[in-house]
Coordinates of C-alpha atoms in Angstrom, one line a residue:
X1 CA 29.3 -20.6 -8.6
X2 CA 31.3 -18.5 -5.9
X3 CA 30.3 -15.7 -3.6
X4 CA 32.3 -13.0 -1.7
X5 CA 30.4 -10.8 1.1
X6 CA 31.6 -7.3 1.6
X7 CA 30.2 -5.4 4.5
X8 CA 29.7 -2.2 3.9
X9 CA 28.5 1.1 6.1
X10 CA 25.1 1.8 7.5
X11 CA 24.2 -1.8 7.4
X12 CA 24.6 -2.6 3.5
X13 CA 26.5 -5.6 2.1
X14 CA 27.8 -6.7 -1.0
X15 CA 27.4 -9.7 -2.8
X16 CA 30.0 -10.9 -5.4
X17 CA 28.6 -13.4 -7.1
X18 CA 30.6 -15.4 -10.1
X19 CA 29.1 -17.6 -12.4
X20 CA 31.5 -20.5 -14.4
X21 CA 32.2 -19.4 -18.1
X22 CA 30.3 -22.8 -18.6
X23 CA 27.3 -22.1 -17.4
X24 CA 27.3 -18.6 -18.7
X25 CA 27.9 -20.5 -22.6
X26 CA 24.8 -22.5 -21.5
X27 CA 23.0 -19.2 -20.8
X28 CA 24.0 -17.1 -24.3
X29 CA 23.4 -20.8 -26.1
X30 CA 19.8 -20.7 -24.5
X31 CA 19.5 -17.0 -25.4
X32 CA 20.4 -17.7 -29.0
X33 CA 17.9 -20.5 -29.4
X34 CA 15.7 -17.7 -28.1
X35 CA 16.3 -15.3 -30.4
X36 CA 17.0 -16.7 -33.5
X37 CA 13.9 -17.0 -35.1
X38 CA 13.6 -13.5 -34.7
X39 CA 16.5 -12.7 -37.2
X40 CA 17.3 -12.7 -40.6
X41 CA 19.9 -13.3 -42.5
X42 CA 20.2 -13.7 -47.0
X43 CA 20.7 -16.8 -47.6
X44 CA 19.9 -18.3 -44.7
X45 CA 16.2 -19.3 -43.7
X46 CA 14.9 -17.7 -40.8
X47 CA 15.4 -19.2 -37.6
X48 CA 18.0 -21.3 -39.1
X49 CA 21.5 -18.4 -38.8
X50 CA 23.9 -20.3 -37.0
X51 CA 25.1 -18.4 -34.1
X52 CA 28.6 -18.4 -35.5
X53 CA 27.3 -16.0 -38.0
X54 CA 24.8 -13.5 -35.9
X55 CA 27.9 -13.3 -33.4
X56 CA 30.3 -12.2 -36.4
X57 CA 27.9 -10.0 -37.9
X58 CA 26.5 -8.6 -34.8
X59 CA 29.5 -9.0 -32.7
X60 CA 30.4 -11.9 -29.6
X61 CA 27.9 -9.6 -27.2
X62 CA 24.8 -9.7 -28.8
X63 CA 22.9 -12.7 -26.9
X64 CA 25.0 -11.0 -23.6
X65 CA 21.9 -9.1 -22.2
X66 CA 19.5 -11.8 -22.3
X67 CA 22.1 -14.5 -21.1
X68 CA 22.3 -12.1 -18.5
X69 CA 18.7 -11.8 -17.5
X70 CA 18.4 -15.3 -17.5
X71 CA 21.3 -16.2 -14.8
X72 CA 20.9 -13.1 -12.5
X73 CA 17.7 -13.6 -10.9
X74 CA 18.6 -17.7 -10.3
X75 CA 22.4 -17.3 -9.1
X76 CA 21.5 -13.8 -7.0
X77 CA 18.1 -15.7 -5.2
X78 CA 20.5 -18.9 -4.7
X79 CA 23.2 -17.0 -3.3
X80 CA 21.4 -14.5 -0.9
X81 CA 19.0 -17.7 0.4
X82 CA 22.0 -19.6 1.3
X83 CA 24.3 -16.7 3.0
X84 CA 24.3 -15.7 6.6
X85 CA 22.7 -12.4 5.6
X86 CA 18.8 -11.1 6.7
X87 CA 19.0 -9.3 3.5
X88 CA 15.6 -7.1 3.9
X89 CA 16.3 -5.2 0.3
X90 CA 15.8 -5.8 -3.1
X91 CA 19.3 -6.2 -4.9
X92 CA 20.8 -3.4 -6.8
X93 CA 22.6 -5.2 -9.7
X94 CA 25.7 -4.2 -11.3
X95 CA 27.9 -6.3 -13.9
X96 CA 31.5 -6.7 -13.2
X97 CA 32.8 -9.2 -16.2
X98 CA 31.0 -10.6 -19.0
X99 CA 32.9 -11.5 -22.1
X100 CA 33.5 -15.0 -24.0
X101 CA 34.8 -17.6 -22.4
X102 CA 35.3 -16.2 -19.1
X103 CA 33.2 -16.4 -15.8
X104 CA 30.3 -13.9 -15.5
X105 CA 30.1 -11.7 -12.3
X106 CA 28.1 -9.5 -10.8
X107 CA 27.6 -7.6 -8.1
X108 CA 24.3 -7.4 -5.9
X109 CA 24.2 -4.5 -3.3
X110 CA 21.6 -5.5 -0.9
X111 CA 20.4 -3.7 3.1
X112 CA 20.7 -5.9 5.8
X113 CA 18.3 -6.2 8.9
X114 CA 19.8 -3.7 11.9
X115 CA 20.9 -4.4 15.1
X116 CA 18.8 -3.3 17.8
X117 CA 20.0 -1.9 20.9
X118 CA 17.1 -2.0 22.8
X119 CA 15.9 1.2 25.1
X120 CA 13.9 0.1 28.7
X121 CA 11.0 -1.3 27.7
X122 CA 9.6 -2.3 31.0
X123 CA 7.9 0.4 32.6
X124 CA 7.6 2.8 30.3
X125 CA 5.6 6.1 31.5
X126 CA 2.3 6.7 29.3
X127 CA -0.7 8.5 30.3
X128 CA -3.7 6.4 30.1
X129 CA -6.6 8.1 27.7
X130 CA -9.9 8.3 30.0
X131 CA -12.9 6.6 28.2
X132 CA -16.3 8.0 28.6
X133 CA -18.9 8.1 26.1
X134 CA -21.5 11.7 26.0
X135 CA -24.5 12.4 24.4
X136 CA -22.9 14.1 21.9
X137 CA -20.9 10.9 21.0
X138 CA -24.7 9.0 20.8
X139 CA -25.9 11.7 19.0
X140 CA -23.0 11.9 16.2
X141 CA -23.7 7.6 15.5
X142 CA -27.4 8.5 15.1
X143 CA -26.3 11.0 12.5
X144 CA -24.3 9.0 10.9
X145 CA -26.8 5.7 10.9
X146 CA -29.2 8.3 9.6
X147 CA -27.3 9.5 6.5
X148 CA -26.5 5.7 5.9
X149 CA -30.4 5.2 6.0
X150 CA -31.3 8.3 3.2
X151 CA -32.4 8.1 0.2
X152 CA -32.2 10.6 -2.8
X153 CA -35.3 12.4 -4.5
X154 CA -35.1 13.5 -7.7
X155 CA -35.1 17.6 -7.6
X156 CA -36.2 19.8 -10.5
X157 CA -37.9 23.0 -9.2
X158 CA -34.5 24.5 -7.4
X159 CA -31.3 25.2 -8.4
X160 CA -28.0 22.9 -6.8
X161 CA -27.3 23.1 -3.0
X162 CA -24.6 22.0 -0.6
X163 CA -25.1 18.4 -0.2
X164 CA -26.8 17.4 -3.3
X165 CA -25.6 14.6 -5.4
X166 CA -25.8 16.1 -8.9
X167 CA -25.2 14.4 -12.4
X168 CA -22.8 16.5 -14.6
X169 CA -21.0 17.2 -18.1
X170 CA -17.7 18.9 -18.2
X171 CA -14.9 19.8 -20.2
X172 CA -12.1 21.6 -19.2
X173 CA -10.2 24.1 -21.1
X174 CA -6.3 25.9 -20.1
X175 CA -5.5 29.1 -22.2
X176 CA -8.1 28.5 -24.1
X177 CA -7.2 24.7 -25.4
X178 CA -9.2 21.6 -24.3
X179 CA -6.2 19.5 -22.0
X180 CA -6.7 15.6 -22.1
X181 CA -8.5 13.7 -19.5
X182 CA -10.6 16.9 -18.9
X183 CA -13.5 15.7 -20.0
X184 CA -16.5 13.5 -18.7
X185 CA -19.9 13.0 -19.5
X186 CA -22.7 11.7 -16.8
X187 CA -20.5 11.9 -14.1
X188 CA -22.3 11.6 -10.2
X189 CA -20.5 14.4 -8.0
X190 CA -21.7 14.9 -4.3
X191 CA -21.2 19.2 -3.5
X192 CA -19.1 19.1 -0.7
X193 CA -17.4 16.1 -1.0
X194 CA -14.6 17.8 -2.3
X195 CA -13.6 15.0 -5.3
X196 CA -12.5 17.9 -7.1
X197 CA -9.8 20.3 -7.0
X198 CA -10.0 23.8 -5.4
X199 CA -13.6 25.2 -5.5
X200 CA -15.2 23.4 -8.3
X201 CA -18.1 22.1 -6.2
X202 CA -18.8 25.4 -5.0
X203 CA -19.1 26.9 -8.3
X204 CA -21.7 24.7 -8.9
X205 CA -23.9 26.2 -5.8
X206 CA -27.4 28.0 -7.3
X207 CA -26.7 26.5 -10.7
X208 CA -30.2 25.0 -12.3
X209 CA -30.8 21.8 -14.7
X210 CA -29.9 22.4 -18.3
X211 CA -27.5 25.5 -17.4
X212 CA -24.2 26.0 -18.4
X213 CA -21.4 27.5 -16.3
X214 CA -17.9 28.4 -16.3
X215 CA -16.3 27.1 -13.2
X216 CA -12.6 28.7 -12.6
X217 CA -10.4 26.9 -11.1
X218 CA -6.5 26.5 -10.4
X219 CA -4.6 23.2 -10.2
X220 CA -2.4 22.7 -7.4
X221 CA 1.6 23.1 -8.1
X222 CA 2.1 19.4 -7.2
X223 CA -0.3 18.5 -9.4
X224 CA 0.3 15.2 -11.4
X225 CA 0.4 16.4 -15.0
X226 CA 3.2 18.7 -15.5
X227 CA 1.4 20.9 -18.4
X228 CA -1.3 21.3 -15.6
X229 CA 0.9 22.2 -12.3
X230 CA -0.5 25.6 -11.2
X231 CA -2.1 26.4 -14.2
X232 CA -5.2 28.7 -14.3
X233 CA -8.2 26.4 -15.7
X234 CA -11.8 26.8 -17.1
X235 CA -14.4 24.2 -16.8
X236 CA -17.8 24.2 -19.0
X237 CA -19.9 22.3 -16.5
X238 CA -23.4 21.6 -17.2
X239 CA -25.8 20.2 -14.3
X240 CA -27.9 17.4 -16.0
X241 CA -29.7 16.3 -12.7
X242 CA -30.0 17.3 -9.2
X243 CA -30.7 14.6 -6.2
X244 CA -31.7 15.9 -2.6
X245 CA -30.5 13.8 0.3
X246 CA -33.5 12.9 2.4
X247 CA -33.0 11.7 5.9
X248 CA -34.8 10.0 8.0
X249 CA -37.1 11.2 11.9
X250 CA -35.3 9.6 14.5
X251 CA -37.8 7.8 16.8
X252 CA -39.0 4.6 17.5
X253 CA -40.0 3.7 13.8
X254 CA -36.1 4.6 13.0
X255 CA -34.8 2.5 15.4
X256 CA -37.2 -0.4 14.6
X257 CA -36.3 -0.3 10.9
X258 CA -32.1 0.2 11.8
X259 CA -31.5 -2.2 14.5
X260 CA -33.5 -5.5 16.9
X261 CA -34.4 -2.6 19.3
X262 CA -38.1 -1.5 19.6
X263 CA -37.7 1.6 21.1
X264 CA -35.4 4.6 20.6
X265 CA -34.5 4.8 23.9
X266 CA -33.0 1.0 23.9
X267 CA -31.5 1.4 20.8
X268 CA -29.4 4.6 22.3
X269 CA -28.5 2.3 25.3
X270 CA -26.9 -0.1 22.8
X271 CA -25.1 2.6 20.8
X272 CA -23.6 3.5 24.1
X273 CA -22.2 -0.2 25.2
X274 CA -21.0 -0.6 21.5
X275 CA -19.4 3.6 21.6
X276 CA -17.8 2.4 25.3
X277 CA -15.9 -1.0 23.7
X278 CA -14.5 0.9 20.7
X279 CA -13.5 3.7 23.2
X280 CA -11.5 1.2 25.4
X281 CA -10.0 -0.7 22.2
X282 CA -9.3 2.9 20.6
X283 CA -7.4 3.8 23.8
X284 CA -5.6 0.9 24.5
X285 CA -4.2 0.9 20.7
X286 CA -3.3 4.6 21.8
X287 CA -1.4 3.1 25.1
X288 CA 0.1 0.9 22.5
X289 CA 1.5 3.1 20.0
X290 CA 2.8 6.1 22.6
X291 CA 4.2 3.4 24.4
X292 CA 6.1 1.8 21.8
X293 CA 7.1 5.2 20.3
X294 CA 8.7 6.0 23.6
X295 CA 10.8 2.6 23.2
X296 CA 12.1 3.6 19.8
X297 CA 12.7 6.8 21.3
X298 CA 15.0 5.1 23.8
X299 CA 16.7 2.5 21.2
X300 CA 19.3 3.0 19.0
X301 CA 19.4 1.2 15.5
X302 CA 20.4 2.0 11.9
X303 CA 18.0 1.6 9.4
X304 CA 19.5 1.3 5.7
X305 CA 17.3 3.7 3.2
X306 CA 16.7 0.8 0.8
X307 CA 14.9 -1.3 3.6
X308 CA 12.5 1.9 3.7
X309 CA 12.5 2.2 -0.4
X310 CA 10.9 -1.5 -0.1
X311 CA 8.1 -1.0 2.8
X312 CA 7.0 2.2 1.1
X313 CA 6.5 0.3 -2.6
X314 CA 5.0 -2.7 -0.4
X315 CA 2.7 0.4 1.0
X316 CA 1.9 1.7 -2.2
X317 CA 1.4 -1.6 -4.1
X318 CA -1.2 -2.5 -1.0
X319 CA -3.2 1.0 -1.3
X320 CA -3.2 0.8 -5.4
X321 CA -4.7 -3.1 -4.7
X322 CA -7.3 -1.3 -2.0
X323 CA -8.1 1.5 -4.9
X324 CA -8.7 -0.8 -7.6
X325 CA -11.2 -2.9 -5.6
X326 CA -13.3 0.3 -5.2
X327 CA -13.4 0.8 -9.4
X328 CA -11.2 3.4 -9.5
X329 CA -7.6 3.0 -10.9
X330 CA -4.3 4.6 -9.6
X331 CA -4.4 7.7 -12.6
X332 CA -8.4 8.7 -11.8
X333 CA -7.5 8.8 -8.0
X334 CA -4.1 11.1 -8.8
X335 CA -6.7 13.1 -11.2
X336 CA -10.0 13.6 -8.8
X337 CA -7.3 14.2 -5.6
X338 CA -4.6 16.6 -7.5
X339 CA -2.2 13.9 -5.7
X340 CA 0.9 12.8 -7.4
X341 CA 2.9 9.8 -7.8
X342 CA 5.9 11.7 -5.9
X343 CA 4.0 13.1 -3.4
X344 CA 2.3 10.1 -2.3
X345 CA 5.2 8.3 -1.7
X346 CA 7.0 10.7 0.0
X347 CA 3.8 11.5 2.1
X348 CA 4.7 7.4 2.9
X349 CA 8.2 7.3 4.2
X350 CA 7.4 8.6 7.5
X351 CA 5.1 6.1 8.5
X352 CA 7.4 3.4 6.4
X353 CA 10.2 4.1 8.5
X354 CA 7.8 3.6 11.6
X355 CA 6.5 0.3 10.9
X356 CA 9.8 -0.7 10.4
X357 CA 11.1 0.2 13.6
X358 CA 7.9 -0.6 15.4
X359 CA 8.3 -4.2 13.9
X360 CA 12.5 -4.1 15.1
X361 CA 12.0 -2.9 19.0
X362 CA 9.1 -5.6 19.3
X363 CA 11.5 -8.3 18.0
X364 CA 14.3 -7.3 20.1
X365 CA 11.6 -7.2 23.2
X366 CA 10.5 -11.2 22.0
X367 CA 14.2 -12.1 21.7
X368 CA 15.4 -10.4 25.5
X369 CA 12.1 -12.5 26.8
X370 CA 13.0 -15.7 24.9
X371 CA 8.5 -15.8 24.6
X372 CA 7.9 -19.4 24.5
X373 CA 5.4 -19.7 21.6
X374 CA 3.2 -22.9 21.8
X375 CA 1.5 -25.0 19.5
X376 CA -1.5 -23.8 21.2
X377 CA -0.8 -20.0 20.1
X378 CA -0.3 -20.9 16.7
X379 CA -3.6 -22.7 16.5
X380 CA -4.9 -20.0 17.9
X381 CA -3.5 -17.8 15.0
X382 CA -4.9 -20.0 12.1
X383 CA -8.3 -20.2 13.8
X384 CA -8.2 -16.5 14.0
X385 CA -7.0 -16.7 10.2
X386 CA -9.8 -19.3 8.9
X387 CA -12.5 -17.0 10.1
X388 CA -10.9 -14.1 8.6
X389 CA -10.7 -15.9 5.4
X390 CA -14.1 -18.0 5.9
X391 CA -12.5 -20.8 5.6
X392 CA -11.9 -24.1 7.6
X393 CA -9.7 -24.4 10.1
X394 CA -8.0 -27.5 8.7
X395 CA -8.4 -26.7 5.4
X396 CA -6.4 -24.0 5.5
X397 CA -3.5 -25.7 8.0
X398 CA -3.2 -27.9 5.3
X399 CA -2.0 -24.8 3.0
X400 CA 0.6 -23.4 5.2
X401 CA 4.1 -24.3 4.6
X402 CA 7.3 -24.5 7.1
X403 CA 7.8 -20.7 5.9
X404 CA 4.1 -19.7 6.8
X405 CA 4.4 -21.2 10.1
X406 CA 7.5 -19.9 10.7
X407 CA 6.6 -16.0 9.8
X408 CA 3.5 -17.1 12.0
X409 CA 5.6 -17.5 15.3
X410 CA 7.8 -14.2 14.4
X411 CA 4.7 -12.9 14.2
X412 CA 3.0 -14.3 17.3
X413 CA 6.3 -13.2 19.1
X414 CA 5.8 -10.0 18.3
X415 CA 2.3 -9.8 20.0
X416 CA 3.4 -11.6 22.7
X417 CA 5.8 -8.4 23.0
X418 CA 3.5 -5.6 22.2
X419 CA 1.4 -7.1 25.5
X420 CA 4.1 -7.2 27.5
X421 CA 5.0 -3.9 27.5
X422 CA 1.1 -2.4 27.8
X423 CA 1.1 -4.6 30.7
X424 CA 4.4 -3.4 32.1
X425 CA 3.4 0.3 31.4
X426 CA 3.1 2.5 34.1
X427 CA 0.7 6.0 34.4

């Protein structure tokens, strides 16, 4: 196997990558013992066509694809681990030759990781967020504590209201025709939550058990379903049960039965010291982010549109896995949101493209200040890990590879730089 490199503009490369006309028999031989009990020939038993035959009958290429498929992924992963490239891509694959007898090549188009030239990062100007907790801000947690702390009562004598959590059928209906996936039966909807599109939940507003109403709607122009983008639709809704949200006094009983505290007054106090740490961890993240903003801002680098193509699927695949462990799959979410696929994802590349550079200007700082990292920082790291995890500390040092450890310290590094320059910022 051979490789050529070809660097190309806006920091893309090319990989040539040939494969011997052995191996690639080796490869259509393997596809053939594959495939061949899958075909048919009179006279012959199946499974038992020599490949002399299929390939007259079917022509020299037929096993080609799936020879194919079979080397790519091995010679391309070889190749690429071995070159001096930080490919930060997935490969776009083209075929150059494959025919009998002769070598197989293809090509693999791949982004590599940009050089940074680093903006001043030392003294960078960012105004420092004051942190002060009110009454208002002790107030709003109480609220929130209290709503946590509701229950629901069972409503029959009044009709729905703002806030109730009401149990409904519905089926909905465009021109006339019932569309697929309007339909659901016992389904919990909170009024004001706004799960629904346009003002659905509003409809709903003075409607009484047993009754049913028309609800018109209109579905967004991005919607999802391209028979439904801004399409005028009625919903039969009927309201099968009504639940009040019932919340409770705040006094000394409430703060007995939410936190250790036996007074209201004590409990406030606490509220307060816990409102004051998040403020000062909320505003130093903010010192963080403006401040490394300002150093992209003042750094130059390329960044190669594939690179982004693979942090916003990495985004995507990570918010699908956070979805999913709620109940709720990918399509419902699209549905109940009006969201779409395309959207989404282009609603993503800003903040793809950030992280990226984010990540790039705090490994350029770690590499100007050569950060020594210890063995001390990285146990550090996988103690911080192990309680993440629940897990021993030495159970799980025992799991982590060269690789892990070695992402670890780039990752460590990068801390190490993110400190740095909050500590170097000035007001």
């Amino acid at each position: 196997m051979s490789l050529q490199i070809e660097r190309l503009e806006k920091n893309m490369a090319k990989l040539t990558i040939e494969v011997s006309a052995e191996d690639f028999e080796k490869a259509v031989e393997k596809a053939y013992q594959k495939n061949k009990g899958k075909m048919s020939v009179p006279g012959f038993r199946k499974g038992k066509v020599p490949r002399q035959m299929l390939e007259k009958m079917y022509g020299a290429e037929i096993f080609f694809e799936d020879a194919a498929n079979e080397i790519i992924p091995e010679a391309y992963a070889e190749e690429a681990s071995e070159c001096e490239l930080d490919i930060v891509s997935q490969p776009k694959i083209d075929v150059v030759q494959i025919e009998k007898g002769k070598p197989f090549i293809f090509t693999a188009e791949v982004a590599t990781k940009p050089e940074v030239e680093l903006g001043n990062y030392k003294g960078i100007k960012v105004e420092k967020p004051s942190v002060e907790v009110t009454e208002d801000d002790i107030n709003g947690e109480l609220e929130s504590v209290r709503k946590q702390n509701s229950r629901t009562i069972p409503v029959e004598d009044r009709a729905v209201q703002d806030g109730d959590i009401t149990t409904i059928d519905f089926e909905g209906f465009v021109d006339g025709e019932a569309f697929e996936g309007g339909k659901g039966t016992d389904y919990p909807l909170t009024i004001g939550s706004h799960s629904f599109i346009d003002t659905f939940e509003e409809q709903l507003i003075g409607k009484n058990i047993g009754e049913e109403t028309e609800v018109n709607v209109t579905f967004p122009e991005d919607y999802q379903a391209e028979n439904l983008k801004g399409k005028a639709a009625m919903f039969k809704v009927t309201v099968k049960e009504i639940k009040a949200v019932e919340l409770p006094e705040v006094d000394d009983d409430f703060a007995q039965d939410v936190s250790e505290f036996d007074t209201l007054d004590e409990y406030k106090e606490d509220i307060r010291k816990k409102l004051l740490e998040k403020k000062e961890a909320d505003a130093k993240n903010e010192v963080e982010n403006k401040a490394i903003e300002a150093l992209i801002e003042d750094s130059k680098m390329e960044i190669p549109e594939p690179m982004i193509d693979l942090q916003v699927r990495q985004m995507a695949e990570d918010f699908a896995r956070r979805i999913q462990s709620q109940g709720i799959s990918v399509e419902q979410y699209f549905q109940f949101t009006g969201l779409t696929s395309e959207k989404m994802l282009g609603e993503m590349r800003p903040q793809a493209l950030k992280r990226i550079q984010s990540r790039l200007v705090l490994e350029a700082v770690a590499k100007a200040e050569n950060f020594e990292i210890t063995e001390d920082d990285i146990n550090a790291e996988i103690d911080r890990m192990a309680a993440m995890y629940n897990m021993e500390s030495d159970k799980l040092k025992e799991m982590i590879t060269d690789s892990d450890k070695e992402n670890m310290k780039q990752d460590i590094g990068v801390q190490k730089a993110v400190d740095f320059i909050v500590e170097n910022v000035s007001a």
